[in-house]
């Protein structure tokens, strides 16, 4: 039995974590117009370093087990020049739900 | 007077060359000279440690530098040292760094960080790692042969020697140095030491202790006023180092008994030496403060998304009203910190803020998480042989991921369980550019994981035996392990080959294959009609599947062929075996086992446990239909930093099913020897019958039994004197075990050969049932395990406490290859 | 020398009346004939008795060489440090640096190592980096030294090993599904080791990991750079994938 086949068996696969979960309040307080330093102060520098462009910061948080993604949240911040132009990503929605739960 | 330097002229140098002086100068010819430049030149030349003093003169545009060199040390001799041998003295003197700091030569060079290190720090790095001789140690302080002699280096060295002697209790030691000048500016140093007598502590008394008597407190500390063995252990010799440790012991004692405010100050320890400095009395002043009971607890501060109930759970053990035990509070706070660190707050800080109300202590645990940290890189160093991936695949913590202290601790434990490393330590270093990130640095020290042995032996019934085996856990650093062993004698030929890949799949499913073959035919040697032949060969493949982070299940299939050959008067049990099962049988074996291991090291466990259940048997359709079940548990308890208590238990059962009427003796449970009840020959426990060998002597035949059980308790401690290198471990132990099958045996006289179904007589008188109690044996003894470059070697001496007639006692036993 | 008679080591007694030349030549042929510890003790006697002049300087260097040959890297480094400290302006400084580089380079010619064809990038990067800096200093301070070109060759070997180390880790993390980690490690190769043979594969890994993290725009950037630098790179047609060695090969 070749490794590829064995890998399919449902045995314990270590959860592979990438990126860091972001603070709910910090994510909610992000708005366009902030400078890079302000963003970095709030949620730290991005772990995902875009190689050949620098107007986009990506914050990926992902837990994967045996090739299947169990939990995933990402946040992309687009800059023009030094100022935030657009913020997208599932992390925003997730942060709002968290906030509602905690009754902020 | 400032002027432009036309040229330099150097005078007075003898040992150092002119070029050396020029290279040390901060200025070249043609630069401007000013008073500051002059001071700079003098400071640089002094910094080199070569020159006693430096004179600068100006002769119109030429700068004349006359240097007076320090003499070179040509020899250092020590006289009159008794308690500290010369080597130890030279070494203690060398620990005092006598040299002035200079940074020109990069010793072990790491461009970025090392260049700003002072010369001494770099030497210190080198010293720490090297097992250098005294000569190297000395040369690193300026007191070595060929070094430039400086008086203050000598004074500093002597001061450290004096304090070393004081630590040994030699309070009136007299050390006189003598520096002899020799030809062409060299010196010889002789140090004469008059050690005087050791001052012994005659009485210790405590001041300020109302709740506990002097006697109870004296029992807590290491310092004594003279015990039976103090001439050897020097426990009645005072030293400040011992005082510091005793302070910690007293603090721990009082804190356990509820005296939260207990303090003891080292300055308050008074020493009155009598006139001839032979005796001294020690008075230790302590202030107990009040005894407290626990009140309420609360967790205060921002613990981010870590739920408060989870943190409070750790404090639940501290019940209200109970005597306040500081150690419990410390443990709870450590657990709280670990929870925060698990959530990514590597620099979480947990402080206790107690409020005192009368004799009740309400504690607010202040929690501050600090920034959430993520791991940028995991740097693995020290692995000269092992491949990087072999270590990295054990890591639960990923790079570019949230920091998780529990995962890092678990990863370090997995690395230690591999058994490839003597030492594994993990350290975080913050990343300069971003304080939200940290690098995890893993430093390992590799251990030789192979065992390679070849032997030529001679045994009276096997004749000349040639044997060789090579086993390597970390085959060429790939983390795969393989072993090949072959042995050949006229009577017995054996061979086995096994190969294991622990990471058959990236997530840790392991695959191991093994082939074996053995052939035993004593007839060739003694051609006695009473011997028998047995040949077995086969192979098996086992797949190890992780089912949780800690548990693994092994599933395997195997095949084996057994062929038993008889002669005219072969022993009864072989004849009965062939009658019942026929000469040759094919067995299709199934293997199923569960295993869980949380010990902290493969060869040197100090805590944790390992539990396993194992089932093995011949599947239906095999020649013999039998099964073997076994369960083992081993627990390690760290009593102190060096002492570990190991408790181990094993039970086993062999059974039969289908057309096999009773368990073939080849697969019965056995006991005795290393790993079971030491002091008895391997496999010799259980019901025994006797038979006669070719020249009519009674030989004991053990049949083994259907059930086996044994229990061991062992106290493990490092070999005295070799505390910190983990290679030799001694232990005292007690074993108890039994192998029984419940049948009743009657002690009958020996039947004639013609009746195959009889068996030799059974020891003892009348008939007895082979029960657990009947077959129980126990022993006690001592053992020593040496984790040698050729693999672990265990030697044990055991004295059987309970033995019966016919038991085969073997007090010395020896084993190579496994730790237990 | 004036030390009392009984304390002298056998070599000191034997070479009682010898001149520096005799001592040096005796030590020299001991060194050449391979019994290094005897050579070292003779050099020590020479240095204690004749602490200055050409012989002392040369004997310190030879002691370091003897330790190196005797598989005693620590002692060799200590001797070299004393040499650098006592003779900062020595004409043989380039040889001293070269020897120090060799000690740190620590080629392991042991039979087992050759058998396992264990390649350089697998082992501890710190040792490789230290050796690299020493050779670099040699080439920088003594460009015309006769050791310079061998040092440059070894530096290239070390750079290749260091880059190999980074890419091996990138491959491992890509295989494990830790795409962010693999991407960062691959970027290290691009940032620090542009002129090594691993740039193409690290670009491929970056493209593979960006896609896996569904960042098509970033993946497209990398593809453009890959196509520009490596016209006919196989990774333009098919994606990077972990080369799983069959179980029986190591």
JSON list of C-alpha atoms in Angstrom, two decimals, chain B residues 560-727:
[
{"chain": "B", "resi": 560, "resn": "UNK", "atom": "CA", "xyz": [5.80, -17.99, 10.09]},
{"chain": "B", "resi": 561, "resn": "UNK", "atom": "CA", "xyz": [6.77, -21.55, 9.33]},
{"chain": "B", "resi": 562, "resn": "UNK", "atom": "CA", "xyz": [7.78, -23.91, 12.19]},
{"chain": "B", "resi": 563, "resn": "UNK", "atom": "CA", "xyz": [9.30, -27.29, 11.64]},
{"chain": "B", "resi": 564, "resn": "UNK", "atom": "CA", "xyz": [10.13, -29.54, 14.61]},
{"chain": "B", "resi": 565, "resn": "UNK", "atom": "CA", "xyz": [12.22, -32.65, 14.01]},
{"chain": "B", "resi": 566, "resn": "UNK", "atom": "CA", "xyz": [12.50, -35.50, 16.52]},
{"chain": "B", "resi": 567, "resn": "UNK", "atom": "CA", "xyz": [15.10, -38.11, 17.29]},
{"chain": "B", "resi": 568, "resn": "UNK", "atom": "CA", "xyz": [14.60, -41.53, 18.88]},
{"chain": "B", "resi": 569, "resn": "UNK", "atom": "CA", "xyz": [14.57, -40.23, 22.48]},
{"chain": "B", "resi": 570, "resn": "UNK", "atom": "CA", "xyz": [13.66, -36.55, 22.12]},
{"chain": "B", "resi": 571, "resn": "UNK", "atom": "CA", "xyz": [12.35, -34.80, 25.28]},
{"chain": "B", "resi": 572, "resn": "UNK", "atom": "CA", "xyz": [8.74, -35.58, 26.21]},
{"chain": "B", "resi": 573, "resn": "UNK", "atom": "CA", "xyz": [7.26, -32.14, 25.47]},
{"chain": "B", "resi": 574, "resn": "UNK", "atom": "CA", "xyz": [8.62, -32.08, 21.90]},
{"chain": "B", "resi": 575, "resn": "UNK", "atom": "CA", "xyz": [7.23, -35.57, 21.27]},
{"chain": "B", "resi": 576, "resn": "UNK", "atom": "CA", "xyz": [3.87, -34.50, 22.67]},
{"chain": "B", "resi": 577, "resn": "UNK", "atom": "CA", "xyz": [4.03, -31.33, 20.53]},
{"chain": "B", "resi": 578, "resn": "UNK", "atom": "CA", "xyz": [4.67, -33.30, 17.32]},
{"chain": "B", "resi": 579, "resn": "UNK", "atom": "CA", "xyz": [1.93, -35.80, 18.18]},
{"chain": "B", "resi": 580, "resn": "UNK", "atom": "CA", "xyz": [-0.58, -33.02, 18.72]},
{"chain": "B", "resi": 581, "resn": "UNK", "atom": "CA", "xyz": [0.38, -30.50, 16.06]},
{"chain": "B", "resi": 582, "resn": "UNK", "atom": "CA", "xyz": [2.48, -32.39, 13.50]},
{"chain": "B", "resi": 583, "resn": "UNK", "atom": "CA", "xyz": [6.01, -31.60, 12.48]},
{"chain": "B", "resi": 584, "resn": "UNK", "atom": "CA", "xyz": [5.65, -28.51, 10.35]},
{"chain": "B", "resi": 585, "resn": "UNK", "atom": "CA", "xyz": [3.03, -25.83, 10.49]},
{"chain": "B", "resi": 586, "resn": "UNK", "atom": "CA", "xyz": [2.30, -22.60, 8.63]},
{"chain": "B", "resi": 587, "resn": "UNK", "atom": "CA", "xyz": [1.06, -19.77, 10.84]},
{"chain": "B", "resi": 588, "resn": "UNK", "atom": "CA", "xyz": [-0.67, -16.64, 9.53]},
{"chain": "B", "resi": 589, "resn": "UNK", "atom": "CA", "xyz": [-0.26, -14.13, 12.32]},
{"chain": "B", "resi": 590, "resn": "UNK", "atom": "CA", "xyz": [-2.29, -11.03, 13.13]},
{"chain": "B", "resi": 591, "resn": "UNK", "atom": "CA", "xyz": [-0.93, -8.24, 15.33]},
{"chain": "B", "resi": 592, "resn": "UNK", "atom": "CA", "xyz": [-3.06, -5.54, 16.95]},
{"chain": "B", "resi": 593, "resn": "UNK", "atom": "CA", "xyz": [-1.79, -3.22, 19.69]},
{"chain": "B", "resi": 594, "resn": "UNK", "atom": "CA", "xyz": [-2.55, 0.15, 21.27]},
{"chain": "B", "resi": 595, "resn": "UNK", "atom": "CA", "xyz": [0.21, 2.26, 22.78]},
{"chain": "B", "resi": 596, "resn": "UNK", "atom": "CA", "xyz": [0.39, 5.58, 24.60]},
{"chain": "B", "resi": 597, "resn": "UNK", "atom": "CA", "xyz": [3.61, 7.29, 25.74]},
{"chain": "B", "resi": 598, "resn": "UNK", "atom": "CA", "xyz": [3.99, 10.57, 27.62]},
{"chain": "B", "resi": 599, "resn": "UNK", "atom": "CA", "xyz": [7.48, 9.98, 29.04]},
{"chain": "B", "resi": 600, "resn": "UNK", "atom": "CA", "xyz": [9.89, 12.87, 28.63]},
{"chain": "B", "resi": 601, "resn": "UNK", "atom": "CA", "xyz": [12.89, 10.98, 27.18]},
{"chain": "B", "resi": 602, "resn": "UNK", "atom": "CA", "xyz": [13.49, 7.71, 25.40]},
{"chain": "B", "resi": 603, "resn": "UNK", "atom": "CA", "xyz": [16.60, 6.64, 27.34]},
{"chain": "B", "resi": 604, "resn": "UNK", "atom": "CA", "xyz": [16.46, 8.81, 30.46]},
{"chain": "B", "resi": 605, "resn": "UNK", "atom": "CA", "xyz": [12.78, 9.13, 31.46]},
{"chain": "B", "resi": 606, "resn": "UNK", "atom": "CA", "xyz": [12.05, 11.09, 34.60]},
{"chain": "B", "resi": 607, "resn": "UNK", "atom": "CA", "xyz": [8.29, 11.65, 34.38]},
{"chain": "B", "resi": 608, "resn": "UNK", "atom": "CA", "xyz": [5.23, 10.52, 32.47]},
{"chain": "B", "resi": 609, "resn": "UNK", "atom": "CA", "xyz": [3.93, 7.05, 31.71]},
{"chain": "B", "resi": 610, "resn": "UNK", "atom": "CA", "xyz": [3.75, 4.55, 28.87]},
{"chain": "B", "resi": 611, "resn": "UNK", "atom": "CA", "xyz": [0.83, 2.11, 28.59]},
{"chain": "B", "resi": 612, "resn": "UNK", "atom": "CA", "xyz": [0.21, -0.57, 25.98]},
{"chain": "B", "resi": 613, "resn": "UNK", "atom": "CA", "xyz": [-2.19, -3.39, 25.19]},
{"chain": "B", "resi": 614, "resn": "UNK", "atom": "CA", "xyz": [-0.96, -5.98, 22.71]},
{"chain": "B", "resi": 615, "resn": "UNK", "atom": "CA", "xyz": [-2.83, -8.80, 21.00]},
{"chain": "B", "resi": 616, "resn": "UNK", "atom": "CA", "xyz": [-1.06, -11.29, 18.74]},
{"chain": "B", "resi": 617, "resn": "UNK", "atom": "CA", "xyz": [-2.20, -14.61, 17.43]},
{"chain": "B", "resi": 618, "resn": "UNK", "atom": "CA", "xyz": [-2.42, -17.09, 14.62]},
{"chain": "B", "resi": 619, "resn": "UNK", "atom": "CA", "xyz": [-5.39, -16.41, 12.39]},
{"chain": "B", "resi": 620, "resn": "UNK", "atom": "CA", "xyz": [-7.91, -19.20, 11.62]},
{"chain": "B", "resi": 621, "resn": "UNK", "atom": "CA", "xyz": [-6.50, -21.62, 9.08]},
{"chain": "B", "resi": 622, "resn": "UNK", "atom": "CA", "xyz": [-3.07, -21.60, 10.67]},
{"chain": "B", "resi": 623, "resn": "UNK", "atom": "CA", "xyz": [-1.49, -24.85, 11.74]},
{"chain": "B", "resi": 624, "resn": "UNK", "atom": "CA", "xyz": [-1.70, -23.84, 15.41]},
{"chain": "B", "resi": 625, "resn": "UNK", "atom": "CA", "xyz": [-4.61, -21.69, 16.50]},
{"chain": "B", "resi": 626, "resn": "UNK", "atom": "CA", "xyz": [-3.41, -19.70, 19.53]},
{"chain": "B", "resi": 627, "resn": "UNK", "atom": "CA", "xyz": [-3.48, -16.10, 20.75]},
{"chain": "B", "resi": 628, "resn": "UNK", "atom": "CA", "xyz": [-1.39, -14.01, 23.13]},
{"chain": "B", "resi": 629, "resn": "UNK", "atom": "CA", "xyz": [-2.72, -10.97, 25.02]},
{"chain": "B", "resi": 630, "resn": "UNK", "atom": "CA", "xyz": [-0.56, -8.66, 27.13]},
{"chain": "B", "resi": 631, "resn": "UNK", "atom": "CA", "xyz": [-0.87, -5.33, 28.86]},
{"chain": "B", "resi": 632, "resn": "UNK", "atom": "CA", "xyz": [1.97, -3.24, 30.33]},
{"chain": "B", "resi": 633, "resn": "UNK", "atom": "CA", "xyz": [2.13, 0.04, 32.29]},
{"chain": "B", "resi": 634, "resn": "UNK", "atom": "CA", "xyz": [5.26, 1.96, 33.27]},
{"chain": "B", "resi": 635, "resn": "UNK", "atom": "CA", "xyz": [5.04, 5.10, 35.42]},
{"chain": "B", "resi": 636, "resn": "UNK", "atom": "CA", "xyz": [7.91, 7.52, 36.22]},
{"chain": "B", "resi": 637, "resn": "UNK", "atom": "CA", "xyz": [7.68, 9.86, 39.20]},
{"chain": "B", "resi": 638, "resn": "UNK", "atom": "CA", "xyz": [10.40, 12.56, 39.66]},
{"chain": "B", "resi": 639, "resn": "UNK", "atom": "CA", "xyz": [11.13, 12.50, 43.42]},
{"chain": "B", "resi": 640, "resn": "UNK", "atom": "CA", "xyz": [13.95, 15.08, 43.23]},
{"chain": "B", "resi": 641, "resn": "UNK", "atom": "CA", "xyz": [15.99, 16.59, 40.42]},
{"chain": "B", "resi": 642, "resn": "UNK", "atom": "CA", "xyz": [18.11, 13.41, 40.26]},
{"chain": "B", "resi": 643, "resn": "UNK", "atom": "CA", "xyz": [15.98, 10.65, 41.84]},
{"chain": "B", "resi": 644, "resn": "UNK", "atom": "CA", "xyz": [13.18, 9.05, 39.79]},
{"chain": "B", "resi": 645, "resn": "UNK", "atom": "CA", "xyz": [10.85, 6.30, 40.98]},
{"chain": "B", "resi": 646, "resn": "UNK", "atom": "CA", "xyz": [9.70, 3.86, 38.29]},
{"chain": "B", "resi": 647, "resn": "UNK", "atom": "CA", "xyz": [6.70, 1.56, 38.82]},
{"chain": "B", "resi": 648, "resn": "UNK", "atom": "CA", "xyz": [6.05, -1.06, 36.15]},
{"chain": "B", "resi": 649, "resn": "UNK", "atom": "CA", "xyz": [3.41, -3.74, 35.79]},
{"chain": "B", "resi": 650, "resn": "UNK", "atom": "CA", "xyz": [2.77, -6.40, 33.14]},
{"chain": "B", "resi": 651, "resn": "UNK", "atom": "CA", "xyz": [0.13, -9.12, 32.72]},
{"chain": "B", "resi": 652, "resn": "UNK", "atom": "CA", "xyz": [-0.09, -11.64, 29.88]},
{"chain": "B", "resi": 653, "resn": "UNK", "atom": "CA", "xyz": [-2.31, -14.53, 28.83]},
{"chain": "B", "resi": 654, "resn": "UNK", "atom": "CA", "xyz": [-1.87, -17.18, 26.15]},
{"chain": "B", "resi": 655, "resn": "UNK", "atom": "CA", "xyz": [-4.91, -19.04, 24.97]},
{"chain": "B", "resi": 656, "resn": "UNK", "atom": "CA", "xyz": [-6.04, -21.40, 22.28]},
{"chain": "B", "resi": 657, "resn": "UNK", "atom": "CA", "xyz": [-9.08, -21.71, 20.07]},
{"chain": "B", "resi": 658, "resn": "UNK", "atom": "CA", "xyz": [-10.43, -23.88, 17.31]},
{"chain": "B", "resi": 659, "resn": "UNK", "atom": "CA", "xyz": [-8.85, -27.24, 16.73]},
{"chain": "B", "resi": 660, "resn": "UNK", "atom": "CA", "xyz": [-5.74, -26.66, 18.89]},
{"chain": "B", "resi": 661, "resn": "UNK", "atom": "CA", "xyz": [-6.43, -28.46, 22.16]},
{"chain": "B", "resi": 662, "resn": "UNK", "atom": "CA", "xyz": [-3.93, -26.70, 24.42]},
{"chain": "B", "resi": 663, "resn": "UNK", "atom": "CA", "xyz": [-1.46, -23.85, 24.13]},
{"chain": "B", "resi": 664, "resn": "UNK", "atom": "CA", "xyz": [1.74, -24.97, 22.35]},
{"chain": "B", "resi": 665, "resn": "UNK", "atom": "CA", "xyz": [4.61, -24.43, 24.81]},
{"chain": "B", "resi": 666, "resn": "UNK", "atom": "CA", "xyz": [6.52, -22.38, 22.21]},
{"chain": "B", "resi": 667, "resn": "UNK", "atom": "CA", "xyz": [3.87, -19.61, 22.55]},
{"chain": "B", "resi": 668, "resn": "UNK", "atom": "CA", "xyz": [3.22, -19.97, 26.29]},
{"chain": "B", "resi": 669, "resn": "UNK", "atom": "CA", "xyz": [3.77, -17.01, 28.68]},
{"chain": "B", "resi": 670, "resn": "UNK", "atom": "CA", "xyz": [7.23, -16.96, 30.23]},
{"chain": "B", "resi": 671, "resn": "UNK", "atom": "CA", "xyz": [8.80, -14.97, 33.05]},
{"chain": "B", "resi": 672, "resn": "UNK", "atom": "CA", "xyz": [12.11, -14.35, 34.77]},
{"chain": "B", "resi": 673, "resn": "UNK", "atom": "CA", "xyz": [15.18, -12.37, 33.75]},
{"chain": "B", "resi": 674, "resn": "UNK", "atom": "CA", "xyz": [15.61, -8.72, 32.76]},
{"chain": "B", "resi": 675, "resn": "UNK", "atom": "CA", "xyz": [12.29, -7.05, 32.10]},
{"chain": "B", "resi": 676, "resn": "UNK", "atom": "CA", "xyz": [10.45, -9.43, 34.40]},
{"chain": "B", "resi": 677, "resn": "UNK", "atom": "CA", "xyz": [11.74, -10.90, 37.68]},
{"chain": "B", "resi": 678, "resn": "UNK", "atom": "CA", "xyz": [15.47, -10.37, 37.82]},
{"chain": "B", "resi": 679, "resn": "UNK", "atom": "CA", "xyz": [17.59, -12.91, 39.66]},
{"chain": "B", "resi": 680, "resn": "UNK", "atom": "CA", "xyz": [15.94, -15.82, 37.88]},
{"chain": "B", "resi": 681, "resn": "UNK", "atom": "CA", "xyz": [17.10, -17.19, 34.55]},
{"chain": "B", "resi": 682, "resn": "UNK", "atom": "CA", "xyz": [15.27, -15.79, 31.58]},
{"chain": "B", "resi": 683, "resn": "UNK", "atom": "CA", "xyz": [12.04, -17.71, 30.99]},
{"chain": "B", "resi": 684, "resn": "UNK", "atom": "CA", "xyz": [12.56, -19.98, 33.98]},
{"chain": "B", "resi": 685, "resn": "UNK", "atom": "CA", "xyz": [9.44, -19.03, 36.02]},
{"chain": "B", "resi": 686, "resn": "UNK", "atom": "CA", "xyz": [6.39, -21.24, 36.03]},
{"chain": "B", "resi": 687, "resn": "UNK", "atom": "CA", "xyz": [5.72, -24.95, 36.57]},
{"chain": "B", "resi": 688, "resn": "UNK", "atom": "CA", "xyz": [8.86, -27.03, 36.14]},
{"chain": "B", "resi": 689, "resn": "UNK", "atom": "CA", "xyz": [9.41, -30.68, 35.35]},
{"chain": "B", "resi": 690, "resn": "UNK", "atom": "CA", "xyz": [12.68, -32.50, 35.22]},
{"chain": "B", "resi": 691, "resn": "UNK", "atom": "CA", "xyz": [13.99, -34.70, 32.55]},
{"chain": "B", "resi": 692, "resn": "UNK", "atom": "CA", "xyz": [17.23, -36.54, 32.04]},
{"chain": "B", "resi": 693, "resn": "UNK", "atom": "CA", "xyz": [19.91, -35.40, 29.61]},
{"chain": "B", "resi": 694, "resn": "UNK", "atom": "CA", "xyz": [22.13, -37.73, 27.61]},
{"chain": "B", "resi": 695, "resn": "UNK", "atom": "CA", "xyz": [24.45, -38.60, 30.46]},
{"chain": "B", "resi": 696, "resn": "UNK", "atom": "CA", "xyz": [21.65, -39.22, 32.95]},
{"chain": "B", "resi": 697, "resn": "UNK", "atom": "CA", "xyz": [21.72, -35.93, 34.85]},
{"chain": "B", "resi": 698, "resn": "UNK", "atom": "CA", "xyz": [18.42, -34.32, 35.83]},
{"chain": "B", "resi": 699, "resn": "UNK", "atom": "CA", "xyz": [17.78, -31.20, 33.71]},
{"chain": "B", "resi": 700, "resn": "UNK", "atom": "CA", "xyz": [14.99, -28.81, 34.48]},
{"chain": "B", "resi": 701, "resn": "UNK", "atom": "CA", "xyz": [12.42, -28.17, 31.78]},
{"chain": "B", "resi": 702, "resn": "UNK", "atom": "CA", "xyz": [10.21, -25.13, 32.10]},
{"chain": "B", "resi": 703, "resn": "UNK", "atom": "CA", "xyz": [6.85, -25.30, 30.33]},
{"chain": "B", "resi": 704, "resn": "UNK", "atom": "CA", "xyz": [5.91, -21.64, 30.85]},
{"chain": "B", "resi": 705, "resn": "UNK", "atom": "CA", "xyz": [2.25, -21.11, 31.60]},
{"chain": "B", "resi": 706, "resn": "UNK", "atom": "CA", "xyz": [-0.95, -19.72, 30.20]},
{"chain": "B", "resi": 707, "resn": "UNK", "atom": "CA", "xyz": [-0.82, -16.62, 32.47]},
{"chain": "B", "resi": 708, "resn": "UNK", "atom": "CA", "xyz": [2.00, -14.35, 33.56]},
{"chain": "B", "resi": 709, "resn": "UNK", "atom": "CA", "xyz": [2.10, -11.28, 35.74]},
{"chain": "B", "resi": 710, "resn": "UNK", "atom": "CA", "xyz": [4.92, -9.19, 37.19]},
{"chain": "B", "resi": 711, "resn": "UNK", "atom": "CA", "xyz": [5.39, -5.93, 39.06]},
{"chain": "B", "resi": 712, "resn": "UNK", "atom": "CA", "xyz": [8.60, -3.93, 39.51]},
{"chain": "B", "resi": 713, "resn": "UNK", "atom": "CA", "xyz": [9.54, -0.88, 41.59]},
{"chain": "B", "resi": 714, "resn": "UNK", "atom": "CA", "xyz": [12.87, 0.78, 40.79]},
{"chain": "B", "resi": 715, "resn": "UNK", "atom": "CA", "xyz": [14.52, 3.89, 42.21]},
{"chain": "B", "resi": 716, "resn": "UNK", "atom": "CA", "xyz": [16.72, 5.45, 39.49]},
{"chain": "B", "resi": 717, "resn": "UNK", "atom": "CA", "xyz": [19.53, 7.95, 40.16]},
{"chain": "B", "resi": 718, "resn": "UNK", "atom": "CA", "xyz": [22.58, 9.19, 38.23]},
{"chain": "B", "resi": 719, "resn": "UNK", "atom": "CA", "xyz": [25.95, 7.60, 38.91]},
{"chain": "B", "resi": 720, "resn": "UNK", "atom": "CA", "xyz": [27.37, 9.53, 41.88]},
{"chain": "B", "resi": 721, "resn": "UNK", "atom": "CA", "xyz": [29.77, 12.17, 40.66]},
{"chain": "B", "resi": 722, "resn": "UNK", "atom": "CA", "xyz": [28.45, 12.13, 37.08]},
{"chain": "B", "resi": 723, "resn": "UNK", "atom": "CA", "xyz": [25.45, 14.26, 37.85]},
{"chain": "B", "resi": 724, "resn": "UNK", "atom": "CA", "xyz": [25.01, 16.22, 34.68]},
{"chain": "B", "resi": 725, "resn": "UNK", "atom": "CA", "xyz": [26.03, 13.91, 31.88]},
{"chain": "B", "resi": 726, "resn": "UNK", "atom": "CA", "xyz": [23.15, 11.63, 31.22]},
{"chain": "B", "resi": 727, "resn": "UNK", "atom": "CA", "xyz": [24.92, 8.46, 30.31]}
]
